[in-house]
Coordinates of C-alpha atoms in Angstrom, one line a residue:
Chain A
X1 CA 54.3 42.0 342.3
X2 CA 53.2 40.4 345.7
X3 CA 51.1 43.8 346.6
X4 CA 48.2 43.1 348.9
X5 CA 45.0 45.3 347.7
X6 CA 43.3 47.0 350.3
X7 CA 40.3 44.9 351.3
X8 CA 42.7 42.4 351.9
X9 CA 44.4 44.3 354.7
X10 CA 41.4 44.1 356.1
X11 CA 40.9 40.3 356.5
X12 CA 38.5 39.8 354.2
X13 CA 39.9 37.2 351.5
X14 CA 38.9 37.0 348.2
X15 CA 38.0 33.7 346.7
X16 CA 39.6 32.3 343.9
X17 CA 36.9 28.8 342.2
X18 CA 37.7 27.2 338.9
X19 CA 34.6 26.1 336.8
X20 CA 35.9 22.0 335.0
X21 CA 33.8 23.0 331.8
X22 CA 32.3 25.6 329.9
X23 CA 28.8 23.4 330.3
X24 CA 28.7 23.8 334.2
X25 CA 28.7 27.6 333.9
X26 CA 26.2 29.0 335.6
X27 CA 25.1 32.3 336.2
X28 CA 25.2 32.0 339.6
X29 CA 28.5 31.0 340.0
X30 CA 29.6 34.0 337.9
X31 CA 27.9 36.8 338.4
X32 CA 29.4 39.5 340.1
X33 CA 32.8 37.8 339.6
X34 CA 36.0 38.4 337.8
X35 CA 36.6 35.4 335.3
X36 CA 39.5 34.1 333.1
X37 CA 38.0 32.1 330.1
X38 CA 41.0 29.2 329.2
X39 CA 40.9 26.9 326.2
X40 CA 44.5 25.8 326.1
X41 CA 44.3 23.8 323.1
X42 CA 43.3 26.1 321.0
X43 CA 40.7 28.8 321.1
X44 CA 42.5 31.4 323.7
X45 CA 45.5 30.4 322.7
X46 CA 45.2 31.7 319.4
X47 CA 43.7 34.6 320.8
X48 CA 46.5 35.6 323.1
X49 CA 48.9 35.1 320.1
X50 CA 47.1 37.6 317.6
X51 CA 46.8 40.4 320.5
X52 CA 50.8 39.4 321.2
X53 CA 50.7 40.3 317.6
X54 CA 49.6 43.4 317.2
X55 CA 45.9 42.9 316.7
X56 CA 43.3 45.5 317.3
X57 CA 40.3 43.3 318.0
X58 CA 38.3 39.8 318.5
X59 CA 35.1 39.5 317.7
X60 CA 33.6 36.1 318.6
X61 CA 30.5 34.9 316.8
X62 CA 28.6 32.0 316.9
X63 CA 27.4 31.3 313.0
X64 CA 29.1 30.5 309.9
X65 CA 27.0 33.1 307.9
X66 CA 26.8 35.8 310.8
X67 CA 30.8 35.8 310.8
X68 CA 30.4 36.7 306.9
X69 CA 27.6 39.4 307.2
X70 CA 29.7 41.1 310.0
X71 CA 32.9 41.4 308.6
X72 CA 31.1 43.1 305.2
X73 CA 29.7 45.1 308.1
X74 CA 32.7 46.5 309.3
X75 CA 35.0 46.7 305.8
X76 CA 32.1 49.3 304.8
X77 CA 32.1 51.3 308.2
X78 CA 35.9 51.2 308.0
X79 CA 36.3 52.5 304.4
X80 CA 33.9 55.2 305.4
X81 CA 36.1 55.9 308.2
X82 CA 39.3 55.6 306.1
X83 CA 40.3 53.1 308.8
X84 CA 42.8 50.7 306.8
X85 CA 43.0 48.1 309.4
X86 CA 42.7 44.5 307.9
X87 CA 39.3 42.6 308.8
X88 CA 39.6 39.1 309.0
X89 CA 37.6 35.6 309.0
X90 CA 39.3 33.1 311.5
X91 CA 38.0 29.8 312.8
X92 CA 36.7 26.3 312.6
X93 CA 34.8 23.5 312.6
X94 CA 35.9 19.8 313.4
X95 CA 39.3 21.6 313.8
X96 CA 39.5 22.4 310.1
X97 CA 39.7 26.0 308.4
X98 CA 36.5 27.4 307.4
X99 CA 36.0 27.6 303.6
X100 CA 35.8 31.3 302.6
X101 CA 37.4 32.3 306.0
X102 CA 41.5 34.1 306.0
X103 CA 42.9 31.9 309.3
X104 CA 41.7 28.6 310.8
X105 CA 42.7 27.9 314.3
X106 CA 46.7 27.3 314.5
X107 CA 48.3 30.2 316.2
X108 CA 50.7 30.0 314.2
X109 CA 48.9 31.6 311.6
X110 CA 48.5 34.9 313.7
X111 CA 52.0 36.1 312.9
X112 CA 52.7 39.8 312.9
X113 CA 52.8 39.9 309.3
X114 CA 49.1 38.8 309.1
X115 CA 47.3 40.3 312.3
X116 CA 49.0 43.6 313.0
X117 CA 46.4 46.3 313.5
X118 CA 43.0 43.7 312.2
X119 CA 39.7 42.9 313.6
X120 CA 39.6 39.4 313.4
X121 CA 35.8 38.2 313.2
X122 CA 36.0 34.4 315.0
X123 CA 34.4 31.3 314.9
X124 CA 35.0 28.6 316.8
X125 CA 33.2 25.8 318.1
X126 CA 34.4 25.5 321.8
X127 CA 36.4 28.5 322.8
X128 CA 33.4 30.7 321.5
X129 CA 30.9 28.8 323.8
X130 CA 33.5 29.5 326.9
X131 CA 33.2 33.0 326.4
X132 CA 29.5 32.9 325.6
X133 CA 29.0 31.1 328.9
X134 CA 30.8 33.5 331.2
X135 CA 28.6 37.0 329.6
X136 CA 26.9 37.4 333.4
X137 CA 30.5 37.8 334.6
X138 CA 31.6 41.8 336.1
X139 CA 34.7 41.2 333.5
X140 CA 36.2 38.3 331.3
X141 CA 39.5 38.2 330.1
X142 CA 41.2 35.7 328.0
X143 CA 43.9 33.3 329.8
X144 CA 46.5 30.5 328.3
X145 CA 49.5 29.0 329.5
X146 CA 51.1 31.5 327.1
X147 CA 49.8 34.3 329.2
X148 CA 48.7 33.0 332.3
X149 CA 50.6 35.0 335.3
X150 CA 49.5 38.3 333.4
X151 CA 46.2 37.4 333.1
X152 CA 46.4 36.6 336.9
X153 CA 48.4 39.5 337.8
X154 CA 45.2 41.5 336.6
X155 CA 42.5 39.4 337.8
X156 CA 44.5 40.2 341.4
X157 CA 44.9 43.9 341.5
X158 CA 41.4 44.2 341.3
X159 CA 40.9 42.5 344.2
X160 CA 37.5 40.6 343.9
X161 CA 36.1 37.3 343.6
X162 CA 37.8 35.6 340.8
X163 CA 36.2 32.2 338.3
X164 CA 38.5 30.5 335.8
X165 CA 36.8 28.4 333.3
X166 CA 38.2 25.7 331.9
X167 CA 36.3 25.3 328.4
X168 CA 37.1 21.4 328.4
X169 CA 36.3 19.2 325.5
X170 CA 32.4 18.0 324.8
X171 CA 31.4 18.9 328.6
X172 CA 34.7 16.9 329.6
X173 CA 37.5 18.6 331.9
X174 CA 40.3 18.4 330.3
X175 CA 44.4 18.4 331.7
X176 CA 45.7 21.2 329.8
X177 CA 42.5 23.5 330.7
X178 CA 42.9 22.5 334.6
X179 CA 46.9 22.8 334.6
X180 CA 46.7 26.3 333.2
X181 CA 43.6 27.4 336.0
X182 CA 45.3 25.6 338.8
X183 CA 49.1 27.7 337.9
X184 CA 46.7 30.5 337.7
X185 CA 45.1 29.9 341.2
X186 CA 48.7 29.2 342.4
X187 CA 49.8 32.5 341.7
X188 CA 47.1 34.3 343.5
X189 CA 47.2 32.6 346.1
X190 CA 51.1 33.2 346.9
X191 CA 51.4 36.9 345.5
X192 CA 47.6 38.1 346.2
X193 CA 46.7 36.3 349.4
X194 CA 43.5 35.0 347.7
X195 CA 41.6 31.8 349.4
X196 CA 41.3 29.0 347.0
X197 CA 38.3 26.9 347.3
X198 CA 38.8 23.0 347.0
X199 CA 38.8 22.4 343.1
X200 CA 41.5 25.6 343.0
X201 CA 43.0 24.2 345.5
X202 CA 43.3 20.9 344.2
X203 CA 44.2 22.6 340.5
X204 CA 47.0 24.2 342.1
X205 CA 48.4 21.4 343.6
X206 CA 48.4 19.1 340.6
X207 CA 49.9 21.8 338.9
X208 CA 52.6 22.7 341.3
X209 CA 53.2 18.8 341.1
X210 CA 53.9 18.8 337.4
X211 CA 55.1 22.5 336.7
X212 CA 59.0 21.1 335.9
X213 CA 57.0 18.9 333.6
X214 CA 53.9 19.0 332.0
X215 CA 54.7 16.6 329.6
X216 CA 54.1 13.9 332.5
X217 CA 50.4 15.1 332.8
X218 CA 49.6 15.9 329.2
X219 CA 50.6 11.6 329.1
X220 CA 47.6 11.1 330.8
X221 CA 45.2 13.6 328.7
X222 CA 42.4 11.8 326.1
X223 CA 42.6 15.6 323.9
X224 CA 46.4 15.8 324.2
X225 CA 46.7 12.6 322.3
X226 CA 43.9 12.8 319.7
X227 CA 45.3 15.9 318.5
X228 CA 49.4 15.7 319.0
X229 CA 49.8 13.6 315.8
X230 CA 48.5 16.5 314.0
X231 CA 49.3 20.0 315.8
X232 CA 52.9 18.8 317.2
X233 CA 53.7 22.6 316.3
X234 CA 51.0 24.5 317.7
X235 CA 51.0 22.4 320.7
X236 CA 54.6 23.3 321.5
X237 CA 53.3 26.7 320.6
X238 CA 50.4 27.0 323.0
X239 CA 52.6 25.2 326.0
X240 CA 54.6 27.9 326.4
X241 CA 54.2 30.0 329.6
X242 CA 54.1 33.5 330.3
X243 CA 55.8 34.6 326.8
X244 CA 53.7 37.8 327.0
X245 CA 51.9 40.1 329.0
X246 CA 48.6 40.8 327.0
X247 CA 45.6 40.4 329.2
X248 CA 42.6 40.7 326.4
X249 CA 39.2 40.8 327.9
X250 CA 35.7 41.9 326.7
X251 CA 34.6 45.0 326.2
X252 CA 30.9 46.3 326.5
X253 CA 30.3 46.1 322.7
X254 CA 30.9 42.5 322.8
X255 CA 34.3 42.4 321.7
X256 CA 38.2 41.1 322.5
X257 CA 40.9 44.1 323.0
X258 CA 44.0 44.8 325.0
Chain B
X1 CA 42.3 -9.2 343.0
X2 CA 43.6 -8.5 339.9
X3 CA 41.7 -10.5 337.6
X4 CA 40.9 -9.2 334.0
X5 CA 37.8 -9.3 332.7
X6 CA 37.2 -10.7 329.5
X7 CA 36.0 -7.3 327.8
X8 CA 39.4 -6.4 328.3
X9 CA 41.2 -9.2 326.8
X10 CA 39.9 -8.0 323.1
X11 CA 41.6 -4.6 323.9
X12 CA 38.1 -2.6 324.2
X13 CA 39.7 -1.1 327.8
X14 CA 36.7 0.5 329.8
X15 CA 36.6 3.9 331.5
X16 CA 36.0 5.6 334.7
X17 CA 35.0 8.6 334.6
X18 CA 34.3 11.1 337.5
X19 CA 31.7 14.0 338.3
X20 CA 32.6 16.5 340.7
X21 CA 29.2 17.4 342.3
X22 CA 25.5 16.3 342.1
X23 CA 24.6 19.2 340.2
X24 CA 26.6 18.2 337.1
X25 CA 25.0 14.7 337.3
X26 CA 23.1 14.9 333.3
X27 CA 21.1 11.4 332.2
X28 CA 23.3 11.7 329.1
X29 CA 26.7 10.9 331.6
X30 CA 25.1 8.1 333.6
X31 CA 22.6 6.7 331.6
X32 CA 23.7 2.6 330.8
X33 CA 26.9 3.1 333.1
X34 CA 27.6 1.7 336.7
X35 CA 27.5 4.4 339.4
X36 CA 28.9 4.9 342.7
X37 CA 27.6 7.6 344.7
X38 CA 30.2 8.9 347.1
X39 CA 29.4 11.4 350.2
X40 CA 32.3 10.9 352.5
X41 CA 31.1 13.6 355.2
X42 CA 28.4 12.3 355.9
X43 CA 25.5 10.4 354.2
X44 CA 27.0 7.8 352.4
X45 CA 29.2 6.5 355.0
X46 CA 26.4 6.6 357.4
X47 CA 24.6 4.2 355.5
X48 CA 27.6 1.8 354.9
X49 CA 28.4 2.3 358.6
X50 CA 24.6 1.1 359.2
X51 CA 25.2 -2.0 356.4
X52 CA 28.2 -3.0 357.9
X53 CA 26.5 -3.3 361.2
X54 CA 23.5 -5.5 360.2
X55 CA 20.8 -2.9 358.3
X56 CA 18.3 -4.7 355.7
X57 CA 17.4 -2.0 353.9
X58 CA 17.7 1.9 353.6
X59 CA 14.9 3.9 351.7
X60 CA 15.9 7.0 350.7
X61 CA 13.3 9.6 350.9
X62 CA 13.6 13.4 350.1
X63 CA 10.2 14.8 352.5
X64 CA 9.8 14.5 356.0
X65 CA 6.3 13.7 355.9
X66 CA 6.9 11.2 353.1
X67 CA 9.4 9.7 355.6
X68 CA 6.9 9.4 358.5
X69 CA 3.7 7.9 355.8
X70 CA 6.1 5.5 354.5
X71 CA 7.5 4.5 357.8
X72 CA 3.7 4.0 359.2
X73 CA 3.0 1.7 355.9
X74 CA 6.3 0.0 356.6
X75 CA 5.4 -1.1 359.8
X76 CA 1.6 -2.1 359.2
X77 CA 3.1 -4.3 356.9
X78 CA 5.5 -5.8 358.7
X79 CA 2.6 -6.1 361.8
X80 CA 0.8 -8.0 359.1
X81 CA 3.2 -10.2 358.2
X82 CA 5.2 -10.8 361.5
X83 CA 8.5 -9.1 361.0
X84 CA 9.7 -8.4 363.6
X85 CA 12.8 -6.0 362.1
X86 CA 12.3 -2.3 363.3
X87 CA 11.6 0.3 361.4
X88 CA 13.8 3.8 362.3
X89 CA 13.7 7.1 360.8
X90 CA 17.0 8.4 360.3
X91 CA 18.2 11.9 358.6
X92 CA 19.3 15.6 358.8
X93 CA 18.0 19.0 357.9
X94 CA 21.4 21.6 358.4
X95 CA 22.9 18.5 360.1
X96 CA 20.5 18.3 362.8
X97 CA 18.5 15.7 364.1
X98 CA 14.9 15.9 362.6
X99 CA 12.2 15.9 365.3
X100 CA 10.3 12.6 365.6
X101 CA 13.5 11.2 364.4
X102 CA 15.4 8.1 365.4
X103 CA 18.6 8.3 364.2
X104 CA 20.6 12.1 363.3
X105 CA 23.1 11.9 360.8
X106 CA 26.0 10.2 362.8
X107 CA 27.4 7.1 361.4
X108 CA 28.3 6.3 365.6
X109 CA 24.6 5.8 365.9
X110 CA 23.8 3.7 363.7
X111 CA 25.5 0.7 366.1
X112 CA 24.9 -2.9 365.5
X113 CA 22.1 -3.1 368.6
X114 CA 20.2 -0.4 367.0
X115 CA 20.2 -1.0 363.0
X116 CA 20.2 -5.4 363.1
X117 CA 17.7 -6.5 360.7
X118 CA 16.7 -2.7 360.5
X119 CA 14.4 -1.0 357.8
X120 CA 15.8 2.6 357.7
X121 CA 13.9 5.4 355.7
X122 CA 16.5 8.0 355.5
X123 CA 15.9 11.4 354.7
X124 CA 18.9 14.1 354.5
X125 CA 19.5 16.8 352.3
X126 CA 22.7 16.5 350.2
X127 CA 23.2 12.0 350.4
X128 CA 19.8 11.5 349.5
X129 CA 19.8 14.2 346.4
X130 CA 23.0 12.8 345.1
X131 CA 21.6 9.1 344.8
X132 CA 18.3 10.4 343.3
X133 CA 20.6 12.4 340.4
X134 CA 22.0 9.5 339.3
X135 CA 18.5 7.5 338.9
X136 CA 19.4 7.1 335.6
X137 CA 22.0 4.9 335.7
X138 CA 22.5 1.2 335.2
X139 CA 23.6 0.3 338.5
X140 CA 23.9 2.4 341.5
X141 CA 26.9 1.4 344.5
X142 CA 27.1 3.5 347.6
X143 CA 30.6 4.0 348.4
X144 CA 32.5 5.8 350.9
X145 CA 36.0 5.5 352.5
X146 CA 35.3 2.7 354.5
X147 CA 34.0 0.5 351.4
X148 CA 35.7 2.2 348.5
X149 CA 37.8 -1.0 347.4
X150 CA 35.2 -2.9 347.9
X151 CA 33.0 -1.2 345.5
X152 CA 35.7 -0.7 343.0
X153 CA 36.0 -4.6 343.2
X154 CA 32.7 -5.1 342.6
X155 CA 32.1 -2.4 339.9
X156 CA 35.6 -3.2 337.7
X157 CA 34.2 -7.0 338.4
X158 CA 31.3 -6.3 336.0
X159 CA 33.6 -4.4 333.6
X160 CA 31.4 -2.2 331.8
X161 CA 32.0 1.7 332.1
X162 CA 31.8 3.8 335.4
X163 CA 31.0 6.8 336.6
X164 CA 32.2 7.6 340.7
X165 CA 29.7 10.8 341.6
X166 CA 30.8 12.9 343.9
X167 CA 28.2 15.1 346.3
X168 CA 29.6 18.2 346.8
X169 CA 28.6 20.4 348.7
X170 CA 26.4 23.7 347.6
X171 CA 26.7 22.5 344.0
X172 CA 30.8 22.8 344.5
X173 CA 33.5 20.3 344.6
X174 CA 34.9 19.0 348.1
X175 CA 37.9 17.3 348.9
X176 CA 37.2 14.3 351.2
X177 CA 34.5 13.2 348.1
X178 CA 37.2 13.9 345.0
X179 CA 39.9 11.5 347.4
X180 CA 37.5 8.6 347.8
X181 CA 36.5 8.7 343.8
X182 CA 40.8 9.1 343.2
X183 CA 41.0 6.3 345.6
X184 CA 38.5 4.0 343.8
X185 CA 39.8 5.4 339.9
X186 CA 43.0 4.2 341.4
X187 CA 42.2 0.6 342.2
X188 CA 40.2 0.3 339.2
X189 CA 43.3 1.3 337.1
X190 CA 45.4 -1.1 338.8
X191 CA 43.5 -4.2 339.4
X192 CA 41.2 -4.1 336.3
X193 CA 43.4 -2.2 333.8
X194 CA 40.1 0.2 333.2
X195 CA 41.4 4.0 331.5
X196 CA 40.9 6.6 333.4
X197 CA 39.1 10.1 332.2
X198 CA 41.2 13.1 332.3
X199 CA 39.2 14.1 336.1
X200 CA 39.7 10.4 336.7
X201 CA 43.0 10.5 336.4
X202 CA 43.4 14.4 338.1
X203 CA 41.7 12.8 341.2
X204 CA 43.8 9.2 341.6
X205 CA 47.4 11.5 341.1
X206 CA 46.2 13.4 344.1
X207 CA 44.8 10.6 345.9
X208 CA 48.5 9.0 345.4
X209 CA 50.0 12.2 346.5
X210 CA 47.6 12.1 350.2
X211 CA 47.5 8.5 350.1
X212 CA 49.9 8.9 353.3
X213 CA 48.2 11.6 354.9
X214 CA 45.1 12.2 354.0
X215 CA 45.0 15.1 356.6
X216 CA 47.3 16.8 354.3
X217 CA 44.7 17.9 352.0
X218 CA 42.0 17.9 354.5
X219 CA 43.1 21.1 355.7
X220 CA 42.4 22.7 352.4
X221 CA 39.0 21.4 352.6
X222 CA 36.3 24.1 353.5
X223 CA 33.6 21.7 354.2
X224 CA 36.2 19.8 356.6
X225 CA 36.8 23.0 358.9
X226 CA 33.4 24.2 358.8
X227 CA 32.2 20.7 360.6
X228 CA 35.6 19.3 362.2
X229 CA 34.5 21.2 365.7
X230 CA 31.5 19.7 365.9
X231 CA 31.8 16.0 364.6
X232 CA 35.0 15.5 365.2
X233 CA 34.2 11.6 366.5
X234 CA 32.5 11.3 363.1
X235 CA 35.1 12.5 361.0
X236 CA 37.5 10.3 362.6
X237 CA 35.0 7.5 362.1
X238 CA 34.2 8.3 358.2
X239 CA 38.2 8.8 357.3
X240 CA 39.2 5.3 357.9
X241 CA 39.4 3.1 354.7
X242 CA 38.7 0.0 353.9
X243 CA 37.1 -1.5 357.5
X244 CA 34.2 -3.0 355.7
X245 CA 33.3 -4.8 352.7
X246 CA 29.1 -4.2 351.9
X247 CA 28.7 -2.8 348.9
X248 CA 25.2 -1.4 349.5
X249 CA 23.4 -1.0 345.8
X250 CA 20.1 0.5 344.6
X251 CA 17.4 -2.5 344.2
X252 CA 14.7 -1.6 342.0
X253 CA 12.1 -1.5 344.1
X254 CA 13.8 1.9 345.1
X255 CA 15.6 1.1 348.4
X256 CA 19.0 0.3 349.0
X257 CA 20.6 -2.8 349.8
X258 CA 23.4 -5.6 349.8

């Protein structure tokens, strides 16, 4: 667990930054770099669920229409292939399911059940744009509170410069985003020896401040409350750390897999 | 102190809201709002040292030959109209003094028998930018440690919505800038009821946490380390809170002043 890679040894210390929002990605600040996309509440959350699952692949997508033309695309190629994988639709808009689509954005929809073995065509407004941001990274994975340590452990065996982008809400940071990055930048500080700049630093601390209780900073976080009336379920879901050890992250062809 | 204003009385609670570095700084999250500006280390409590000590008036300039044209104008038209105030130059390029120069970027020059009844175009690099990024807004405070209450006082006295930008440093967040904008969300919290933004609220926890010891999170400050050997009598100077209480604003003629 609390290895120290190689170019460590020899006194050069990685950096660990955290991005606030998905709108201040640059490519500057990521290229080159290792990043973790997080989007607590609810985008990689549901994500980390359906791979937790048992699903094959994520493909996110921008458009309404382009979701539809691409997963006609791949039932045909998989019929061809005799591949009997379910292919999905999941998604929103203004939090709501998409009409036509299988799954909206409640993780707990991803059951075993449902998601073993699919490619899931997605579509959501936020958590899409995160990942869309970050393309000029070296690697992206996916990161929640449900699989935050794993994701780190990963990000830390490599042994490189490390982002982790908080997708925030309408260019805002947001609590739950910044409490997952700063137990992320916690962790590889204390078991990878990495450097934390000031904003991971500052993450961390908040983080280590609250970690017996997040409840007392979600109290203080605008999204929390506009969406806790509604999502009490998936909320309790998505706060829930390390329950697995998936670490999706994009591939070259432009999807999500294990 | 901790009067309310009457906005607040028909429950429409105003907000602070925080951004962590110049770069971020959009029209869209300043435009209409009141702005402090806040660049602990140096520029900003450079010019509230140089207030504080009897300055008329700081022009912020971002060329060093614009600097010297609009010093010459400054003084033919003082000659002209018998002012007597002087007129200094006073800025930085990679913290140095910039030849021709009067005044470097030390807030222990700027001392009462220099700056009385002083005209001071100012041009430094990272100060000057952050005031020029927020143009846009409706009013624009300079604030540092040694003002911060101050200028909370008199932005939560107008109580309409705020925004407390923070320079940075390189386009990243810094530590000694995200304590004086906790510092200031905090009083504006307390003493004028405002709500705080998610980052609002992220900065005042840790300002509570430091409130003590600010040196505490200083030393996880990279900014702090990379200039403590060399200004060490400045940093002393620019961590003390509260000694003054100018609140230096942009007029619209351009400059700045109480």
């Amino acid at each position: 667990m609390c290895q120290i890679n190689e170019r460590f040894r020899i006194g050069e210390f990685m950096e660990v930054d955290i991005i606030g929002t998905a709108g201040e990605v640059t490519d500057e600040r990521v290229a080159g770099k290792n990043v973790a996309v997080i989007d607590v509440f609810r985008a990689t959350s549901v994500m980390v669920t359906a791979f937790a699952n048992g699903a094959r692949e994520i493909i996110p997508v921008t458009g309404i229409e382009e979701s539809f033309r691409l997963r006609d695309e791949i039932v045909a190629r998989h019929r061809q292939s005799g591949d009997n994988g379910p292919v999905l639709l999941g998604g929103e808009r203004k939090t709501v399911i998409i009409e036509g689509f299988d799954l909206d954005n409640s993780p707990l929809r991803y059951s075993p059940d449902i998601v073993r073995d699919a490619t899931i065509v997605m579509s959501t407004t936020n958590g899409t744009r995160a990942v869309n941001c970050a393309r000029g990274a070296a690697e992206i994975y996916v990161a929640a509170l449900l699989n935050a340590d794993a994701v780190a452990r990963r990000l830390g065996e490599r042994g490189e410069d490390i982002v982790l982008v908080c997708s925030g809400r309408h260019d805002r940071f947001t609590i739950e985003d910044a409490l997952c990055a700063g137990m992320m930048a916690r962790y590889l500080g204390r078991h990878y020896g990495y450097k934390l700049t000031d904003i991971a630093w500052w993450c961390a601390d908040v983080y280590r401040r609250y970690e017996d209780d997040l409840q007392q900073a979600l109290d203080h976080c605008e999204h929390y409350h506009n969406i806790k009336g509604r999502w009490a379920e998936d909320i309790a879901w998505c706060l829930r750390r390390n329950v697995t050890d998936v670490a999706p992250h994009i591939v070259k062809e432009g999807g999500i897999r294990l």
